[in-house]
GROMACS .gro file of N, CA and C in nm:
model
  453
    1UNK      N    1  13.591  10.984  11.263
    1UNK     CA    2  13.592  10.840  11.266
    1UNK      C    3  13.704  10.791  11.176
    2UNK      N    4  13.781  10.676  11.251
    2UNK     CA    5  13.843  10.614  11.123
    2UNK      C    6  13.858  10.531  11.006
    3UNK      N    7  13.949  10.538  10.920
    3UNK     CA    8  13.896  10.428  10.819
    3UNK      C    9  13.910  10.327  10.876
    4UNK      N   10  13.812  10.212  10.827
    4UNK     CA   11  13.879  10.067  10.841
    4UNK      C   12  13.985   9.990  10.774
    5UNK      N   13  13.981  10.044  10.644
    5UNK     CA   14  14.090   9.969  10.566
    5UNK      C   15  14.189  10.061  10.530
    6UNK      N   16  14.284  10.074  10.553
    6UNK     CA   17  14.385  10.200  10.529
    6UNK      C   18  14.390  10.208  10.391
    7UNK      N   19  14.383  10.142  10.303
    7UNK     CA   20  14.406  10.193  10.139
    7UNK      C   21  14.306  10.240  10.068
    8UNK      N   22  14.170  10.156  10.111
    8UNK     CA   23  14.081  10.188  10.088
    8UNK      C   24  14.041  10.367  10.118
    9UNK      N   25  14.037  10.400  10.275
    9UNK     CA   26  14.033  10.564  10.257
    9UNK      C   27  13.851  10.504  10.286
   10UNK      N   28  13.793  10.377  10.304
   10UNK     CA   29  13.619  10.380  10.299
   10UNK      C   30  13.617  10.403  10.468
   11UNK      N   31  13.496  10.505  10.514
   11UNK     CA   32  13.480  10.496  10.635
   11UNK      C   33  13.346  10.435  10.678
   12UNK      N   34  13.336  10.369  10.799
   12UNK     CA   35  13.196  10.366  10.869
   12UNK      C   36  13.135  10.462  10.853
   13UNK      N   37  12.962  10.451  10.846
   13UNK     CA   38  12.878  10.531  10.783
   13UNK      C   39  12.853  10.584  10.994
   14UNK      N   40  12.807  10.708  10.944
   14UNK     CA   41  12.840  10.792  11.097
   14UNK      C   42  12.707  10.805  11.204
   15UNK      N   43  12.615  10.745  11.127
   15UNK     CA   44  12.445  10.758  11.169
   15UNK      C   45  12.419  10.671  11.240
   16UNK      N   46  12.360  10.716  11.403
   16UNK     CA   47  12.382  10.636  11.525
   16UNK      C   48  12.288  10.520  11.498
   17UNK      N   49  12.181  10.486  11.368
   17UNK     CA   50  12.101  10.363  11.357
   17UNK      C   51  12.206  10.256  11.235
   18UNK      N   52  12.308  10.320  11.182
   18UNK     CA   53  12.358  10.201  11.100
   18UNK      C   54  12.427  10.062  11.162
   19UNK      N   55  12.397   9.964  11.094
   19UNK     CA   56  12.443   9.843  11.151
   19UNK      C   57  12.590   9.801  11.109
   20UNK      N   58  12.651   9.765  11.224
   20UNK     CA   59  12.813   9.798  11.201
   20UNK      C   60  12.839   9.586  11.183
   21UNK      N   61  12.862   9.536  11.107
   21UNK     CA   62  12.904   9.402  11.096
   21UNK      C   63  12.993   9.352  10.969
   22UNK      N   64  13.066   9.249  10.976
   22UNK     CA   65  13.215   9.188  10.868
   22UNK      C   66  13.042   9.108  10.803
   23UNK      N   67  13.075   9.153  10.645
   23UNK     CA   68  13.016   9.109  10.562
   23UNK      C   69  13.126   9.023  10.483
   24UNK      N   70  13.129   8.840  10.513
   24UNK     CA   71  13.201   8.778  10.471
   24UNK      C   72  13.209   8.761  10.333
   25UNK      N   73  13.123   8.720  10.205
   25UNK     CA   74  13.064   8.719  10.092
   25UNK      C   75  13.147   8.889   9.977
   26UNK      N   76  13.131   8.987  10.059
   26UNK     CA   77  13.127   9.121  10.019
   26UNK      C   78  13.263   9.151  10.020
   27UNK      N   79  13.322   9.084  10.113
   27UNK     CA   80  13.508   9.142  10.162
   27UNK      C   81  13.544   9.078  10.074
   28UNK      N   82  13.503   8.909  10.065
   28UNK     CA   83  13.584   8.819   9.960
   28UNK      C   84  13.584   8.873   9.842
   29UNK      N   85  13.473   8.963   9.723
   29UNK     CA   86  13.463   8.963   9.643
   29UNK      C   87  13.545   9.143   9.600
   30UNK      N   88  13.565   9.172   9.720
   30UNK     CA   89  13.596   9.339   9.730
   30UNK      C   90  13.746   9.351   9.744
   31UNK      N   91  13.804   9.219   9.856
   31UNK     CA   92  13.955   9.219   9.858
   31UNK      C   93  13.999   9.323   9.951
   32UNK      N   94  13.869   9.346  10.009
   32UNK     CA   95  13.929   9.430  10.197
   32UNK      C   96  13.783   9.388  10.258
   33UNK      N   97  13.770   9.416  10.395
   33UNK     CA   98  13.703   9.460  10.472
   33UNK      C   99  13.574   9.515  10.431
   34UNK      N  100  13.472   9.453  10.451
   34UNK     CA  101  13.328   9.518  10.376
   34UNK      C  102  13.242   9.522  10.510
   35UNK      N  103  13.206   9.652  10.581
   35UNK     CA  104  13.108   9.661  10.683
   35UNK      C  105  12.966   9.666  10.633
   36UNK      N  106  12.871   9.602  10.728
   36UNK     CA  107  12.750   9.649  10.647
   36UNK      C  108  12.695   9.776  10.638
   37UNK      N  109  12.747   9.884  10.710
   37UNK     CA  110  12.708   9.990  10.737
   37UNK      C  111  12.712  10.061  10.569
   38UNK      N  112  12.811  10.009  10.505
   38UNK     CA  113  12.875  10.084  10.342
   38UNK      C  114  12.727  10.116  10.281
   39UNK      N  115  12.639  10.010  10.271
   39UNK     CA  116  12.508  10.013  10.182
   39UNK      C  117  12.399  10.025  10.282
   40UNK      N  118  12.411  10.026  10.404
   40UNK     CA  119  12.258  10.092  10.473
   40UNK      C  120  12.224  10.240  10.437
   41UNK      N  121  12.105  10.232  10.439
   41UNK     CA  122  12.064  10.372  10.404
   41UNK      C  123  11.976  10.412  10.528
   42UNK      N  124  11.977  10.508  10.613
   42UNK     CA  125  11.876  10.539  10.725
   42UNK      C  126  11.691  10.514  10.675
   43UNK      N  127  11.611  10.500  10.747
   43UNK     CA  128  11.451  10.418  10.685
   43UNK      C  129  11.423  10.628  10.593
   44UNK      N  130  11.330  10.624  10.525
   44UNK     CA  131  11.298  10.740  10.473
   44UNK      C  132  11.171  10.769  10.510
   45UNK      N  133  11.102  10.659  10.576
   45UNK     CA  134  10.997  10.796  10.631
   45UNK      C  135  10.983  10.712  10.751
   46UNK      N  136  11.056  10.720  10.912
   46UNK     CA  137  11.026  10.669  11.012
   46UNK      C  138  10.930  10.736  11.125
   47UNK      N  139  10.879  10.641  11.159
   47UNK     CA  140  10.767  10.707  11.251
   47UNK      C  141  10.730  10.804  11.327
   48UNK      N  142  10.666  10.879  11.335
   48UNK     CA  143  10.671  10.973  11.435
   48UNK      C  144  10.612  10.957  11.556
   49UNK      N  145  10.667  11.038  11.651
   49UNK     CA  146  10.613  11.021  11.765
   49UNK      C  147  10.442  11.119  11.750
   50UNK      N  148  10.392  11.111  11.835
   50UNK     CA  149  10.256  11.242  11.886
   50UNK      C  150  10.309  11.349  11.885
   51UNK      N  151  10.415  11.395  11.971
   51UNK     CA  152  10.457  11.545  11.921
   51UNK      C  153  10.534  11.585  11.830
   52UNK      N  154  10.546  11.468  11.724
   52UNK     CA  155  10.622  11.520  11.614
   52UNK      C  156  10.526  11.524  11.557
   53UNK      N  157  10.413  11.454  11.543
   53UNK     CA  158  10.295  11.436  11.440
   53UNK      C  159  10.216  11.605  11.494
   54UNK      N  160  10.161  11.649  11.613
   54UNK     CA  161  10.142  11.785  11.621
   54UNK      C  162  10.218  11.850  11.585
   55UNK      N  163  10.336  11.893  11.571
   55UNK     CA  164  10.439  11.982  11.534
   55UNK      C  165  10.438  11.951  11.361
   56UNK      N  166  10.423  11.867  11.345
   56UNK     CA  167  10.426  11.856  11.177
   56UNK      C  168  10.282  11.925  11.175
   57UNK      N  169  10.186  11.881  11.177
   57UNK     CA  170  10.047  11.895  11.161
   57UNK      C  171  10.024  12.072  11.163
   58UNK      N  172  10.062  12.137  11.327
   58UNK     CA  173  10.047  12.280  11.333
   58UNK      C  174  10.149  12.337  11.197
   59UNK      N  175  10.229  12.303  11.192
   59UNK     CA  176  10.321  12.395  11.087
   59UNK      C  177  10.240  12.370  10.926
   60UNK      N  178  10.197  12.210  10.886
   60UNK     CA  179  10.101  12.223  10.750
   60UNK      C  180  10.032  12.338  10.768
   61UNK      N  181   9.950  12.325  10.883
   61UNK     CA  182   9.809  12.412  10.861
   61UNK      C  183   9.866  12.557  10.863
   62UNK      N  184   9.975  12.630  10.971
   62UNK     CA  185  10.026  12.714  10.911
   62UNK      C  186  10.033  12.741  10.823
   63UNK      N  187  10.101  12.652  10.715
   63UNK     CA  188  10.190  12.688  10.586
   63UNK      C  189  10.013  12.650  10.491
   64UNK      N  190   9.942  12.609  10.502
   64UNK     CA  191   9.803  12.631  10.417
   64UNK      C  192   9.748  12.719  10.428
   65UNK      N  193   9.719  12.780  10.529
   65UNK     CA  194   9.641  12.909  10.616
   65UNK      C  195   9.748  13.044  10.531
   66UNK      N  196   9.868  13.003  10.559
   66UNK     CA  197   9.966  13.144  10.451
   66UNK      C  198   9.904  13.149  10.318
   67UNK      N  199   9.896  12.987  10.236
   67UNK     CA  200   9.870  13.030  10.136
   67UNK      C  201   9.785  13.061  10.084
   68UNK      N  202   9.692  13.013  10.194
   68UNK     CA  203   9.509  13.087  10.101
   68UNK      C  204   9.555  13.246  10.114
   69UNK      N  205   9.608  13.318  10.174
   69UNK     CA  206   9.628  13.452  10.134
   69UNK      C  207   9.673  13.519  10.004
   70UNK      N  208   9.744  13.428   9.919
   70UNK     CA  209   9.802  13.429   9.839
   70UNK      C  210   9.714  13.358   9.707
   71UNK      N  211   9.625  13.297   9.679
   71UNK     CA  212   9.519  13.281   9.632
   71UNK      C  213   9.469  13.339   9.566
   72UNK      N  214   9.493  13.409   9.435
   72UNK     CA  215   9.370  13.534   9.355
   72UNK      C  216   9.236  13.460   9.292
   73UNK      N  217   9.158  13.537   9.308
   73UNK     CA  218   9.025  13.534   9.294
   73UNK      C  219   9.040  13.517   9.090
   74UNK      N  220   8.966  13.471   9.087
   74UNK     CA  221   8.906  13.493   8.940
   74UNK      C  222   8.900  13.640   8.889
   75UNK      N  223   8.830  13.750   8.944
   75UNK     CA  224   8.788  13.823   8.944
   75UNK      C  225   8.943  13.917   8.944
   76UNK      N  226   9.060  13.935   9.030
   76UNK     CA  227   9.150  13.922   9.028
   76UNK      C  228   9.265  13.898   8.919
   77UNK      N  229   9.260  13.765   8.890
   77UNK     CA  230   9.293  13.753   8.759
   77UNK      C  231   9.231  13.801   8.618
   78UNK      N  232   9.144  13.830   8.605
   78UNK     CA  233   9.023  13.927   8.509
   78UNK      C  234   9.154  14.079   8.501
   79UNK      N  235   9.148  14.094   8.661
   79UNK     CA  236   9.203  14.247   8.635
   79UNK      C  237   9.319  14.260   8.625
   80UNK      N  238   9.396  14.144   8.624
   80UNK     CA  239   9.545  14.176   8.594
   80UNK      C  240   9.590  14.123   8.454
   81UNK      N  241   9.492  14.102   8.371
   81UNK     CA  242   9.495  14.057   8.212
   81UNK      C  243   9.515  14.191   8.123
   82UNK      N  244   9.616  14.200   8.047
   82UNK     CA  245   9.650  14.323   7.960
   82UNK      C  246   9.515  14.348   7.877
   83UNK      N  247   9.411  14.282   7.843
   83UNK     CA  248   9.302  14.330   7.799
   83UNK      C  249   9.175  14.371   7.872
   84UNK      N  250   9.241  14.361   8.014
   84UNK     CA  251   9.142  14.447   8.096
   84UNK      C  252   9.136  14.601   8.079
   85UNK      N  253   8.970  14.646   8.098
   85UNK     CA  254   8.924  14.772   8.055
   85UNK      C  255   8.861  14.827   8.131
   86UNK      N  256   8.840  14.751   8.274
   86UNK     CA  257   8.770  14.830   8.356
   86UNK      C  258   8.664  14.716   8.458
   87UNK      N  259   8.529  14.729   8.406
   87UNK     CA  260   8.447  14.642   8.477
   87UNK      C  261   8.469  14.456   8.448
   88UNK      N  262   8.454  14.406   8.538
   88UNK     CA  263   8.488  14.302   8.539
   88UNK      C  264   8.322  14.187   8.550
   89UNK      N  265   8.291  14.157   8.417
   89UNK     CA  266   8.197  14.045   8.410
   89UNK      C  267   8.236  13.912   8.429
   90UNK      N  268   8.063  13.863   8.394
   90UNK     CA  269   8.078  13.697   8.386
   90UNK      C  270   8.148  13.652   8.274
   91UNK      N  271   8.131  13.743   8.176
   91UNK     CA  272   8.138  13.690   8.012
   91UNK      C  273   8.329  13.684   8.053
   92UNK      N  274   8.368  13.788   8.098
   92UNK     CA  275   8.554  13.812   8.103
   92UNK      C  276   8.571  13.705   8.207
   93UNK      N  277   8.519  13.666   8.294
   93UNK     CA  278   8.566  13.546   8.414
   93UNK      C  279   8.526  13.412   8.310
   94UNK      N  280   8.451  13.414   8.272
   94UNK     CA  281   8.431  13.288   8.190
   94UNK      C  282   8.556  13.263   8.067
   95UNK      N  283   8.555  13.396   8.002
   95UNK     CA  284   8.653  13.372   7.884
   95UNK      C  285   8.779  13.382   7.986
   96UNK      N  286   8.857  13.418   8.062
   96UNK     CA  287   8.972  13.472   8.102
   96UNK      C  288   8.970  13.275   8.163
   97UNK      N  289   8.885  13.229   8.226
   97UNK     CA  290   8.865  13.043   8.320
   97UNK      C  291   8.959  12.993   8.148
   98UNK      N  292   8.831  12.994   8.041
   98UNK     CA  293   8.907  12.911   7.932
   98UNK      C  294   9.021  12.956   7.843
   99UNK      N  295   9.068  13.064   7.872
   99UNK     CA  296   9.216  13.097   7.815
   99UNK      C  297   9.321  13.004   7.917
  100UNK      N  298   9.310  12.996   8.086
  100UNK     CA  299   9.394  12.950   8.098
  100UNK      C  300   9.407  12.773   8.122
  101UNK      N  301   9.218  12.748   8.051
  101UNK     CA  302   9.237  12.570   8.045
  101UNK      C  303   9.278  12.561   7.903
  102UNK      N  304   9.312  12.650   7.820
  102UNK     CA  305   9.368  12.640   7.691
  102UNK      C  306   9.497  12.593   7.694
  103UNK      N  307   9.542  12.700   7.796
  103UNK     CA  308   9.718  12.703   7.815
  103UNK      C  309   9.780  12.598   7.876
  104UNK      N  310   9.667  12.543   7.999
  104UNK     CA  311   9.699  12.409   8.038
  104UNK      C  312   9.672  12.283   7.899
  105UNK      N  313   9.625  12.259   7.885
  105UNK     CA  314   9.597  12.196   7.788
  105UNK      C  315   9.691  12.161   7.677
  106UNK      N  316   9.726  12.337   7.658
  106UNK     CA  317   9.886  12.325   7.584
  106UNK      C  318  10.000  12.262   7.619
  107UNK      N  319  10.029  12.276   7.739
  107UNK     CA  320  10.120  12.249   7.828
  107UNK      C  321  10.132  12.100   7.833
  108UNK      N  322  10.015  12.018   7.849
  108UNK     CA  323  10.021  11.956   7.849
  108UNK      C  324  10.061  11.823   7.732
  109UNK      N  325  10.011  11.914   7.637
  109UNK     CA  326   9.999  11.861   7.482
  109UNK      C  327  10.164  11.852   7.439
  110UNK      N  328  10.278  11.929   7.517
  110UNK     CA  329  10.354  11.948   7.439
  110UNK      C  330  10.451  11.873   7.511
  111UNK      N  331  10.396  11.820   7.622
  111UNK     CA  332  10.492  11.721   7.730
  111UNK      C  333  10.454  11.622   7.670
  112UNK      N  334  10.336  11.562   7.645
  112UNK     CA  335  10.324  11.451   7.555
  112UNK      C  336  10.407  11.435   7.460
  113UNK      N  337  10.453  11.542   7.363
  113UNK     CA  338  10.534  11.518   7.229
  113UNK      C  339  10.682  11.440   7.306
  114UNK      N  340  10.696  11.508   7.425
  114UNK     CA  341  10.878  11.468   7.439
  114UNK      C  342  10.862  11.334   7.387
  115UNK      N  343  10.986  11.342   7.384
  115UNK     CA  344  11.017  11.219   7.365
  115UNK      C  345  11.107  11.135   7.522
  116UNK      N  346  11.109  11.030   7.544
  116UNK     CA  347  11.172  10.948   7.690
  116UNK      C  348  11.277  10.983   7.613
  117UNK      N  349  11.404  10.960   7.708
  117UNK     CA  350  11.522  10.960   7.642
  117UNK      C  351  11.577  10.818   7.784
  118UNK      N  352  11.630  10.699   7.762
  118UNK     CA  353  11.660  10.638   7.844
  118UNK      C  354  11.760  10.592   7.873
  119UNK      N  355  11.807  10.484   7.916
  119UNK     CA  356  11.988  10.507   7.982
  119UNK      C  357  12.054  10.458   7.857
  120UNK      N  358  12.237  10.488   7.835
  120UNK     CA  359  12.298  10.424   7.735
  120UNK      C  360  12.363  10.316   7.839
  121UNK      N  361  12.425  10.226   7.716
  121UNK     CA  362  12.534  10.154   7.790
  121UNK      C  363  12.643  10.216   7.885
  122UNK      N  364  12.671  10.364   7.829
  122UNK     CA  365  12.767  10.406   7.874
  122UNK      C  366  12.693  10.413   8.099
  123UNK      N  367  12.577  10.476   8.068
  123UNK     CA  368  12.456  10.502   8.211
  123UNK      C  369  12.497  10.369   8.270
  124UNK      N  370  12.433  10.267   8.220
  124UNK     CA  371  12.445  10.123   8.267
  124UNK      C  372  12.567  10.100   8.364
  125UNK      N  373  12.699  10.101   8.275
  125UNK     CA  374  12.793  10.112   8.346
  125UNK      C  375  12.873  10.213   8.469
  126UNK      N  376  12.820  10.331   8.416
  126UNK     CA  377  12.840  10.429   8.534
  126UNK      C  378  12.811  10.369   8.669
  127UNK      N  379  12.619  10.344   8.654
  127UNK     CA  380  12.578  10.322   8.766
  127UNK      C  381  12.625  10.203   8.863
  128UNK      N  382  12.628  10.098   8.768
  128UNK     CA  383  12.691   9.930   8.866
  128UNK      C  384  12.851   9.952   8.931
  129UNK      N  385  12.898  10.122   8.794
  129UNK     CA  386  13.022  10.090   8.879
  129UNK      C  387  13.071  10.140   9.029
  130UNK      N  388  12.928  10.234   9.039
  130UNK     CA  389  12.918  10.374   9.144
  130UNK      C  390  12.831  10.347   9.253
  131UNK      N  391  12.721  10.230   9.262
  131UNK     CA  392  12.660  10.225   9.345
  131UNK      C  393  12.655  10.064   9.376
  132UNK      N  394  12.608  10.042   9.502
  132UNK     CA  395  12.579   9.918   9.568
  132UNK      C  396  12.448   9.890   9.456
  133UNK      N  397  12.442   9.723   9.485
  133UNK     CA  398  12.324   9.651   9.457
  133UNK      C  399  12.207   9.670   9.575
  134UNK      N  400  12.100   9.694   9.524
  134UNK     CA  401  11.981   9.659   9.629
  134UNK      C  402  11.895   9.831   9.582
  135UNK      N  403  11.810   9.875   9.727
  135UNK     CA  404  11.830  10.019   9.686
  135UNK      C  405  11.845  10.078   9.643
  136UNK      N  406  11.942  10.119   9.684
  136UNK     CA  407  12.041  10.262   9.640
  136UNK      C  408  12.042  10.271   9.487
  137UNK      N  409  12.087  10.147   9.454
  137UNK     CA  410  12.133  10.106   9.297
  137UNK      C  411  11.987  10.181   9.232
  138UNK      N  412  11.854  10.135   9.278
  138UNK     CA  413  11.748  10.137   9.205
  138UNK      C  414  11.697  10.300   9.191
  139UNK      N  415  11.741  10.343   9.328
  139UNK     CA  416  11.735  10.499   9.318
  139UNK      C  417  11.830  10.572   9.225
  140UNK      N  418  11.957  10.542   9.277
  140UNK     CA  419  12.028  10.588   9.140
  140UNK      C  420  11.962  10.583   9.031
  141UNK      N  421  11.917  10.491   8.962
  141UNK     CA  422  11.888  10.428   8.795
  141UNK      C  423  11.765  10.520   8.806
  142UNK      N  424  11.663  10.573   8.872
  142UNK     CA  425  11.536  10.660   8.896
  142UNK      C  426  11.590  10.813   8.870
  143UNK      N  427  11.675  10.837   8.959
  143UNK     CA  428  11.758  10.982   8.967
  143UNK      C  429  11.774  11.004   8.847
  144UNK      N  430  11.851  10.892   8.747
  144UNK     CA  431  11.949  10.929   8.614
  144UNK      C  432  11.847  10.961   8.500
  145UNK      N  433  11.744  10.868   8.517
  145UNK     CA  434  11.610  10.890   8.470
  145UNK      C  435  11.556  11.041   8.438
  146UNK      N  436  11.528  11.017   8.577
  146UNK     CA  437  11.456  11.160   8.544
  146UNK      C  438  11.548  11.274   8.595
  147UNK      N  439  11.704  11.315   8.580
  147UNK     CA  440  11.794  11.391   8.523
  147UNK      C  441  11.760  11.396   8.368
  148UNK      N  442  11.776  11.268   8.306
  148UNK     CA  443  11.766  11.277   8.169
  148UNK      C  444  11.623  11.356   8.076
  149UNK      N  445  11.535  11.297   8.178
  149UNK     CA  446  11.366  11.372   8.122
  149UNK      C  447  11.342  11.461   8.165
  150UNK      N  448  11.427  11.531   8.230
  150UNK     CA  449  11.407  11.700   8.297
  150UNK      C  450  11.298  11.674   8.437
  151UNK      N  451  11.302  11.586   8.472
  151UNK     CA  452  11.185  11.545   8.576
  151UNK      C  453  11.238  11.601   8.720
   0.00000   0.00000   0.00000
């Protein structure tokens, strides 16, 4: 496809649902040619038809049905603990359950400590200078987010 504005180098967005129209407001303030297509984003979760909804549906239950195979038992986990000795009780399924609501627990305790870390001025400006208003903009500022919080 070609550009529209030769200096610019910006092309029409290539996705057979974007809306192709002279955004008068947007060109004036841009100093070329502003299509609306630049800031559409395709919908993110559009409808499905019936046989996309079966075809999604058979492949979940597939992909659930795999993983109960993969599933260890309590009993299981008992025997793959370096202080396993052999027979496997209630007393070792019970203690082996609260070692690992300990560890959760931990885990959790220590995500609490982080600390947020949130945008600088320097972020601020990156983003208004890199992305459209609306959307996009708001996803960006989400993305940078949680780049920053390991999220």
């Amino acid at each position: 496809m070609e550009t529209r504005d030769k200096g610019s180098g910006i092309r029409c967005n290539e996705h057979p649902d974007a809306p192709h129209s002279f955004m008068r407001d947007a060109s004036h303030s841009a100093g070329r040619y502003v299509c609306e297509c630049e800031s559409w984003e395709p919908p993110k979760n559009k409808p499905m038809t019936r046989d996309e909804w079966k075809e999604w549906l058979r492949e979940s239950w597939d992909e659930a049905q795999a993983r109960t195979h993969t599933i260890k038992t309590w009993r299981d986990r008992c025997e793959e603990h370096p202080d396993h000795e052999g027979i496997v009780t209630e007393r070792m399924i019970h203690s082996r359950m609260q070692e690992e609501i300990d560890e959760l627990r931990q885990a959790i305790a220590e995500e609490e400590k982080r600390e947020w870390v949130g945008l600088t001025d320097d972020d601020y400006e990156e983003l208004l200078r890199t992305r459209d208003w609306g959307v996009s903009l708001i996803e960006a500022v989400e993305a940078k987010l949680k780049e920053k919080n390991g999220g």
